mmCIF file of C-alpha atoms and ligand atoms in Angstrom:
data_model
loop_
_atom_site.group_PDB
_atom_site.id
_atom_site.type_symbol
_atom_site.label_atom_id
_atom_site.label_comp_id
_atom_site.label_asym_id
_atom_site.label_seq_id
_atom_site.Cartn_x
_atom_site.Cartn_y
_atom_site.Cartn_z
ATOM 1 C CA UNK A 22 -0.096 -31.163 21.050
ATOM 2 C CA UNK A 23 -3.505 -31.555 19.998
ATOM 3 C CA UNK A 24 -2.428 -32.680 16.409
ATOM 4 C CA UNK A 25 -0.318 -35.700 15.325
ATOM 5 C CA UNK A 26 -0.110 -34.814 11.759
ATOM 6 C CA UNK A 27 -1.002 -31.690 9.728
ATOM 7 C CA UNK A 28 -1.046 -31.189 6.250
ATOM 8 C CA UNK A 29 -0.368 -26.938 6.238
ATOM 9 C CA UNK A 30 -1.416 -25.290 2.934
ATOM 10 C CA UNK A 31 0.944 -22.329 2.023
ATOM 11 C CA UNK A 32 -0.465 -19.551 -0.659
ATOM 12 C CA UNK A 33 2.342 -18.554 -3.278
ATOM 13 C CA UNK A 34 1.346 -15.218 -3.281
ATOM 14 C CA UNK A 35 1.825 -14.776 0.127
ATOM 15 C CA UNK A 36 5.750 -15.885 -0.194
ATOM 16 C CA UNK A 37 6.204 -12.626 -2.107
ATOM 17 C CA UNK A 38 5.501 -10.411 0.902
ATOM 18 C CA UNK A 39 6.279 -6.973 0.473
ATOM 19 C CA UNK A 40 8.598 -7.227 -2.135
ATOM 20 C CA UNK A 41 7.632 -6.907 -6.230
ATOM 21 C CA UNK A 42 10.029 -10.336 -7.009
ATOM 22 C CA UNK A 43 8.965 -13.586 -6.283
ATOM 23 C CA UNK A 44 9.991 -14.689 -2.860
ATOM 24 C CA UNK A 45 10.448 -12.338 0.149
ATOM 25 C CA UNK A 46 13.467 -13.756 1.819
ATOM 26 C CA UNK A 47 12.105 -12.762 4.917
ATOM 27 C CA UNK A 48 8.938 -14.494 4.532
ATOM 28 C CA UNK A 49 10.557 -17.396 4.004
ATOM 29 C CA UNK A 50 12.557 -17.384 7.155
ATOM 30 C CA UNK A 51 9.483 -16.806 9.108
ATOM 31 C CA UNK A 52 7.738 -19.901 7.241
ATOM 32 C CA UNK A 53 10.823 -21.867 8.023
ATOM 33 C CA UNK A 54 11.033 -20.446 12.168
ATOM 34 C CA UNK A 55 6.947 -21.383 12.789
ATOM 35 C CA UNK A 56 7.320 -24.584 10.832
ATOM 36 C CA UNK A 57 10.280 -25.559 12.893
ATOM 37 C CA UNK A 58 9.138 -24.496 15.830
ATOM 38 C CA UNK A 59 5.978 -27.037 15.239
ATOM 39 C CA UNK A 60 8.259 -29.641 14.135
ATOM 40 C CA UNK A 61 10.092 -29.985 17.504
ATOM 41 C CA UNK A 62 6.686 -30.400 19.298
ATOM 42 C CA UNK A 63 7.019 -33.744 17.445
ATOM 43 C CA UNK A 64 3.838 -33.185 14.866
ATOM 44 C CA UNK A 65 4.281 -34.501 11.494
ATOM 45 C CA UNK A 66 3.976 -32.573 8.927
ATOM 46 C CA UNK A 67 3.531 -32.074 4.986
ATOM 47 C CA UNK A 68 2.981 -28.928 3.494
ATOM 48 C CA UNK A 69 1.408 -27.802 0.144
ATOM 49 C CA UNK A 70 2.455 -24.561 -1.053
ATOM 50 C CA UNK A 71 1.115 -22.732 -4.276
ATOM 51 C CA UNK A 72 2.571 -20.915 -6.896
ATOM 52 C CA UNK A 73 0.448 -17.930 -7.328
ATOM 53 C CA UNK A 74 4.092 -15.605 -6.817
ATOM 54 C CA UNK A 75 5.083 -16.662 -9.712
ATOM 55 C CA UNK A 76 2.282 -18.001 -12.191
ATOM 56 C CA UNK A 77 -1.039 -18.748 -11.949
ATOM 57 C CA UNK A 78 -3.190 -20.853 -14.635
ATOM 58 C CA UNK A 79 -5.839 -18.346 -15.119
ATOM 59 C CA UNK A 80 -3.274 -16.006 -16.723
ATOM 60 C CA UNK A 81 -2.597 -18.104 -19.288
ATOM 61 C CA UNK A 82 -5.406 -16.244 -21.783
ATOM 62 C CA UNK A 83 -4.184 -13.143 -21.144
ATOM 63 C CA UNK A 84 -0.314 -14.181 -22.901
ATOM 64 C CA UNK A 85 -2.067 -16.132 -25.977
ATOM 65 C CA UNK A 86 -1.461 -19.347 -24.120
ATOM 66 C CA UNK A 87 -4.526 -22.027 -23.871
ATOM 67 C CA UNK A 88 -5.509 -22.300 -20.127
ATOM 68 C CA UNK A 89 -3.917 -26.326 -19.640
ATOM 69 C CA UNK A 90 -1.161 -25.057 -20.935
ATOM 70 C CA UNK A 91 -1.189 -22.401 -18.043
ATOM 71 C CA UNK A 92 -2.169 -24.805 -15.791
ATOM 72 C CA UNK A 93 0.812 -26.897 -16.229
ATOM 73 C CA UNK A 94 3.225 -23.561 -15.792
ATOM 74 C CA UNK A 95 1.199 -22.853 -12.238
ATOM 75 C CA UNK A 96 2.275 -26.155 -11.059
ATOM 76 C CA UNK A 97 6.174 -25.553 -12.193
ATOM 77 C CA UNK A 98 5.843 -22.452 -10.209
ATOM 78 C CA UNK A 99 4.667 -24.351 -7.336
ATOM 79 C CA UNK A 100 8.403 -26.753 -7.341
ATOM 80 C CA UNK A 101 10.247 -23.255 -7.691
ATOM 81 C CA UNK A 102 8.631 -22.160 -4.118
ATOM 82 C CA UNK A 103 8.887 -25.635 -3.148
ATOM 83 C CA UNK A 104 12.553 -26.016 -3.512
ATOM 84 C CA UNK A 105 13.106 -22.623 -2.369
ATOM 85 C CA UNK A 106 10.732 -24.210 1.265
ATOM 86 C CA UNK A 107 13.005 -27.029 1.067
ATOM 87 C CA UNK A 108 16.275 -25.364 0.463
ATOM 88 C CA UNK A 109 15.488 -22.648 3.273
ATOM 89 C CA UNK A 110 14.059 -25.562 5.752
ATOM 90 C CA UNK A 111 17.280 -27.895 5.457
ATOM 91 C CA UNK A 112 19.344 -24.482 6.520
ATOM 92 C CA UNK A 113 17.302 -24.557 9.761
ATOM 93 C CA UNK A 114 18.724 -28.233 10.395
ATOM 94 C CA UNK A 115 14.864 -29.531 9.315
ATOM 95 C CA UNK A 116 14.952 -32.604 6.977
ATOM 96 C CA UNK A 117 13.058 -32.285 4.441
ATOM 97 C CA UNK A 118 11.568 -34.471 1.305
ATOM 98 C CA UNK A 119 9.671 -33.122 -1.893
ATOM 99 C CA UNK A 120 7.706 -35.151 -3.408
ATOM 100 C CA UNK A 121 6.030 -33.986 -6.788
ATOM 101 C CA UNK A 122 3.074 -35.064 -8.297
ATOM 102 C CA UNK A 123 4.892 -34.254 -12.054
ATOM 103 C CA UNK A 124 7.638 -36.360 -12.389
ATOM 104 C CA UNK A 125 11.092 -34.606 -11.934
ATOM 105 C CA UNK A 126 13.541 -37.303 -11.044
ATOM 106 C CA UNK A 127 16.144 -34.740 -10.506
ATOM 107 C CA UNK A 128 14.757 -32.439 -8.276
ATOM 108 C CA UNK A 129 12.202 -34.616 -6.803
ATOM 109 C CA UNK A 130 10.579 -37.941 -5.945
ATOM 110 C CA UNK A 131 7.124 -38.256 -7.147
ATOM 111 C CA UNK A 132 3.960 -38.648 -5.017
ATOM 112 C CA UNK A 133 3.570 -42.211 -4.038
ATOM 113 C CA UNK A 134 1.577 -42.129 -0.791
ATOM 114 C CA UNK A 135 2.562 -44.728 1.024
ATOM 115 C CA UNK A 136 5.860 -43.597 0.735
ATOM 116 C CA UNK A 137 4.861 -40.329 2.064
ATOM 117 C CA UNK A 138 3.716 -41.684 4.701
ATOM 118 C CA UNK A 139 6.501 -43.090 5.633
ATOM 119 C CA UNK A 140 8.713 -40.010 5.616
ATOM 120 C CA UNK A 141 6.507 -38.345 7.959
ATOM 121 C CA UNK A 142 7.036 -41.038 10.101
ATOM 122 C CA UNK A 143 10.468 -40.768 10.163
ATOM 123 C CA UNK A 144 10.355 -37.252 11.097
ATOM 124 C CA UNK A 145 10.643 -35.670 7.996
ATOM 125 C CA UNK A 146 8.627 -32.798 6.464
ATOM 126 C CA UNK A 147 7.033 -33.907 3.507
ATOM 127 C CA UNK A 148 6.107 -31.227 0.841
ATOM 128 C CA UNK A 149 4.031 -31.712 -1.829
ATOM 129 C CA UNK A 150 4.777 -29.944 -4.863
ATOM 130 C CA UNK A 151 3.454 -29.543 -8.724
ATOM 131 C CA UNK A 152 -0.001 -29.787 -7.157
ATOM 132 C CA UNK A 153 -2.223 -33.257 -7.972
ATOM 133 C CA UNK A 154 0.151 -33.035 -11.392
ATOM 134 C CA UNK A 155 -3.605 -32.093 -13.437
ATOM 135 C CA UNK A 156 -4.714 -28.892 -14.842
ATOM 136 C CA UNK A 157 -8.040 -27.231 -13.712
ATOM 137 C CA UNK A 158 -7.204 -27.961 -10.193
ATOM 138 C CA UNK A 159 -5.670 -25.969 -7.027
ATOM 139 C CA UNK A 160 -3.085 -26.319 -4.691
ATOM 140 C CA UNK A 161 -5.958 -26.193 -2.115
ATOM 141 C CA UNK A 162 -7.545 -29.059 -4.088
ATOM 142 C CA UNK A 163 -3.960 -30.544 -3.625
ATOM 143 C CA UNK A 164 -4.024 -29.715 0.430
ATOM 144 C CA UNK A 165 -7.406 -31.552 0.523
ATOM 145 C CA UNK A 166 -6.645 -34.449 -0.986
ATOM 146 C CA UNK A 167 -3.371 -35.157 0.150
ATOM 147 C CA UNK A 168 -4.465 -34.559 3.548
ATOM 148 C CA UNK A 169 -6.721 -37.435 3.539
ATOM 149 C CA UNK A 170 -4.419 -39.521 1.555
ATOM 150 C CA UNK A 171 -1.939 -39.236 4.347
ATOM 151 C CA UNK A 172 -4.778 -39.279 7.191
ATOM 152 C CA UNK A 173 -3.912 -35.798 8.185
ATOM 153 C CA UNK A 174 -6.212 -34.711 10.930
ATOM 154 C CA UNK A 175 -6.484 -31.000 9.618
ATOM 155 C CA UNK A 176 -5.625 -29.005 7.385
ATOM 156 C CA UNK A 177 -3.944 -25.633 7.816
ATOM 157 C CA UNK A 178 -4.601 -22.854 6.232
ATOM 158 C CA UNK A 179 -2.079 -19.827 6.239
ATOM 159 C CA UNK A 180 -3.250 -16.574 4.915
ATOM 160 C CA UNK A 181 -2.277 -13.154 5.393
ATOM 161 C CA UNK A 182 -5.607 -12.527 7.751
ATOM 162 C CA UNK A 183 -6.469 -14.225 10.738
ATOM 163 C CA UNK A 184 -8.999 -16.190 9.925
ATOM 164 C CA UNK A 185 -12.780 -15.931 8.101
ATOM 165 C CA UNK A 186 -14.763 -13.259 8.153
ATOM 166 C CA UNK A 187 -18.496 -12.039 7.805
ATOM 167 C CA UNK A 188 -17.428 -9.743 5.206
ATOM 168 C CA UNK A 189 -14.065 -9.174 3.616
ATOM 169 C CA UNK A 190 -12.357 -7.552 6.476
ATOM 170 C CA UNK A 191 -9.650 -4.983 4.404
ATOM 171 C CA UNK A 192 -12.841 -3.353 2.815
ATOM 172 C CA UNK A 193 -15.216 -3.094 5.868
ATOM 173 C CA UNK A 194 -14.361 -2.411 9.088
ATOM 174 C CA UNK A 195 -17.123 -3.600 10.418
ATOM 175 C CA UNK A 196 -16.498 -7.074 9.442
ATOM 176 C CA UNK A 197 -16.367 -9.728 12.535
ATOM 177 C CA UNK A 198 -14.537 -12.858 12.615
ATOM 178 C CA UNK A 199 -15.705 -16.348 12.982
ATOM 179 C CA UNK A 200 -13.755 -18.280 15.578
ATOM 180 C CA UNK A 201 -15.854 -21.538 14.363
ATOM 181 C CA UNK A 202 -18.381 -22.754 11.512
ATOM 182 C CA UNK A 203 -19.514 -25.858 10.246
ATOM 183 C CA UNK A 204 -18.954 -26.600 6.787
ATOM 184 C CA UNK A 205 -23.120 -26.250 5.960
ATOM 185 C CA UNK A 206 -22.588 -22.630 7.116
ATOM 186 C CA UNK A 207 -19.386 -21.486 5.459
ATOM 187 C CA UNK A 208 -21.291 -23.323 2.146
ATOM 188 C CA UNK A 209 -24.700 -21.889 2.705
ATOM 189 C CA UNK A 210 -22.942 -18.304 3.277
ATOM 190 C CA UNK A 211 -20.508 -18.833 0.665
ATOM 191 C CA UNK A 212 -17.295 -17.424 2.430
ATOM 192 C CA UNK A 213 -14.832 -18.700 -0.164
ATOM 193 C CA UNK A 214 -12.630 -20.404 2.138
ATOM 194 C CA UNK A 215 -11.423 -22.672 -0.705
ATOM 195 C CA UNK A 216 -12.291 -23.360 -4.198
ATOM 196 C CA UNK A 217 -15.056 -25.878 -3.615
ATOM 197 C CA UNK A 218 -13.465 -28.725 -4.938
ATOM 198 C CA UNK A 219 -10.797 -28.312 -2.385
ATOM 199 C CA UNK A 220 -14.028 -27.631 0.329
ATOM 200 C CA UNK A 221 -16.525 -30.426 -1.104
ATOM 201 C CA UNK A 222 -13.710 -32.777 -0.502
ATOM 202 C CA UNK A 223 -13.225 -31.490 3.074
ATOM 203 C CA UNK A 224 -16.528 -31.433 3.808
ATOM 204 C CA UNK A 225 -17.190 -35.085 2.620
ATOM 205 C CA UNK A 226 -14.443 -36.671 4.088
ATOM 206 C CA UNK A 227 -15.164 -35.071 7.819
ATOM 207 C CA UNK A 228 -11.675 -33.486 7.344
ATOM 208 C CA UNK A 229 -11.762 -30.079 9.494
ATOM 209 C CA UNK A 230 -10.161 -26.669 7.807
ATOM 210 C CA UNK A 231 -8.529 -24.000 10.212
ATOM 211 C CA UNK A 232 -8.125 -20.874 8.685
ATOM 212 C CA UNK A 233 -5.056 -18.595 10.358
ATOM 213 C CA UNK A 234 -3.026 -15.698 9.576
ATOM 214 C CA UNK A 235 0.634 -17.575 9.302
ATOM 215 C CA UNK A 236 2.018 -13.890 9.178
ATOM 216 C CA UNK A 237 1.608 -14.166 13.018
ATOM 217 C CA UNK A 238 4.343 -14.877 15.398
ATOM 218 C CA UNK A 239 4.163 -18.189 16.856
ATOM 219 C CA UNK A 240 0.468 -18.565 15.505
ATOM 220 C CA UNK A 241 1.176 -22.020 13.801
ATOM 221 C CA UNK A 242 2.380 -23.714 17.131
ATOM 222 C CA UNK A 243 -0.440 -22.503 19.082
ATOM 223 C CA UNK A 244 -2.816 -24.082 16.612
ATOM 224 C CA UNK A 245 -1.003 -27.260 16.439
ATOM 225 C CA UNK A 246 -1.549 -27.106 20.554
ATOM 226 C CA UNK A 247 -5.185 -26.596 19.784
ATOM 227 C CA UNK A 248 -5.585 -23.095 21.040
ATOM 228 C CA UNK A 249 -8.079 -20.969 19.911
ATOM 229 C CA UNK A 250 -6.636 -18.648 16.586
ATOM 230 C CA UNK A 251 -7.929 -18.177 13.380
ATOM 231 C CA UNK A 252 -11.282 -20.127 12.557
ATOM 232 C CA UNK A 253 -12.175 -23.874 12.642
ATOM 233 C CA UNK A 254 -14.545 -25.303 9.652
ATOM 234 C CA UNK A 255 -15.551 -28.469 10.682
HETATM 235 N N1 UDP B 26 -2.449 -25.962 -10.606
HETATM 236 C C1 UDP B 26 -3.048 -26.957 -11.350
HETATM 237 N N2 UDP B 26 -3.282 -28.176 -10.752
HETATM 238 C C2 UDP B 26 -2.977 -28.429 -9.453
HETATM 239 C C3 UDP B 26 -2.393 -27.378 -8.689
HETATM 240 C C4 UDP B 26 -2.131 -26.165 -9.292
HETATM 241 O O1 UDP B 26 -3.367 -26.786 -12.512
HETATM 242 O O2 UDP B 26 -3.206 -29.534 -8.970
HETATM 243 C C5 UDP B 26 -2.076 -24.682 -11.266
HETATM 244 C C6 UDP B 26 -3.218 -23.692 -11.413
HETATM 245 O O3 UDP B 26 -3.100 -23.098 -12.681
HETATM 246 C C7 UDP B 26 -2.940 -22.668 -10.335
HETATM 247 C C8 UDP B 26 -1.420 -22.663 -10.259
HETATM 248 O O4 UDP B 26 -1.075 -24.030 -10.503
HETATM 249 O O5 UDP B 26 -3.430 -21.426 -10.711
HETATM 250 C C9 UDP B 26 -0.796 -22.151 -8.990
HETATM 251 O O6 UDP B 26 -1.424 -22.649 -7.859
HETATM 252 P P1 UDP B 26 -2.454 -21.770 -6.949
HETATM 253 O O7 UDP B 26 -3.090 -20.733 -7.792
HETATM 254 O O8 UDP B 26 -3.340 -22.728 -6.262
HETATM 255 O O9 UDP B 26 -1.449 -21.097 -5.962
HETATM 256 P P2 UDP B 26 -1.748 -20.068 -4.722
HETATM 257 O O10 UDP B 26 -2.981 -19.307 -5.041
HETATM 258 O O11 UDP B 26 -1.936 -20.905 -3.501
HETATM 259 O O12 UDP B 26 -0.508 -19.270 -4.650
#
């Protein structure tokens, strides 16, 4: 394995699939088989997963409601998928811990990094939920920055296409895919690969990004091997 420990950044959206309710139950097997598989390669690993299935803070205007407000309902969504990654995971035999950065005794212990640390250590799959527990911030901002807090060596990405493109790839055919860039590039060409908060943080603390499509059979072990898939921003 070329990867001790990962820190794997799950969207919320893409948890839905292709059903119209909030969490394809076939999506989250598949989450649950490729994490698994990565977790018996011995890699530790702690996974950030968003919310945007369920609510996301920008919507907030449109129902009336002021956007912290909003912000502070996206990261409640984000412990629903959590909890539904957690329940699904300890099925599969994987332990699990959640650890939320909104305190939720009941349902969760909350972030304390050292601590996290430790669990991944153990062998246990640490996932972060409720985000950084602040408004105006991402679950990519969270992936960033609990990466580094737990020394991750890079984070991973999982989207529903297989990596970044020259162009968005659904709309033009045409469009070719990057199989590296450094983060200058992907800045200077402004390819969106995070909210920059979540890439400025990246970028400044050396930590490399490797967009993949997680939709993709056995895709997450290969990167975890160091294989070529998806693209590297480093
Ligand atoms: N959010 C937040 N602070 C955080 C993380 C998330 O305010 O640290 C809110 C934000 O409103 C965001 C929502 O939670 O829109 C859901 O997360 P996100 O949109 O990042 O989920 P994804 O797009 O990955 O599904």
């Amino acid at each position: 394995m070329k990867y001790k420990r990962i820190l794997l950044k799950l969207s919320g959206e893409a948890l839905m699939g292709s059903k119209t309710t909030n969490i394809d139950p076939a999506v989250l097997e598949q989450y649950c088989e490729e994490i698994k598989l990565v977790k018996e390669q011995g890699v530790e690993l702690a996974i950030v997963i968003g919310g945007g299935n369920i609510f996301r803070g920008g919507q907030a205007e449109t129902l009336g409601i002021d956007r912290v407000q909003g912000d502070y309902m996206g990261m409640l969504a984000t412990v629903i998928n959590a909890m539904a990654l957690q329940g699904a995971l300890e099925r599969h035999g994987v332990y699990t811990r959640l650890m939320a950065g909104i305190k939720m005794e009941q349902v969760c212990e909350p972030f304390i990094r050292r601590r996290a640390i430790r669990h991944l250590e153990k062998g246990r799959i640490v996932i972060f939920g409720a985000g950084i527990g602040n408004p105006y911030f991402t679950t990519d901002s969270t992936a960033s920055l609990r990466a580094i807090e737990i020394q991750a060596e890079v984070v991973l990405k999982g989207t529903r296409v297989d990596g970044v493109y020259t162009k968005d790839p659904l709309k033009h055919p045409d469009a070719v895919r990057y199989t590296s860039l450094s983060f200058q590039e992907a800045y200077e060409k402004n390819l969106n690969i995070m909210d920059m908060t979540a890439f400025t943080l990246c970028m400044e603390n050396k930590l490399p990004i490797i967009v993949f499509d997680m939709n993709k059979k056995g895709n997450l072990v290969h990167i975890a091997k160091g294989e070529e898939a998806g693209t590297l921003i480093s």
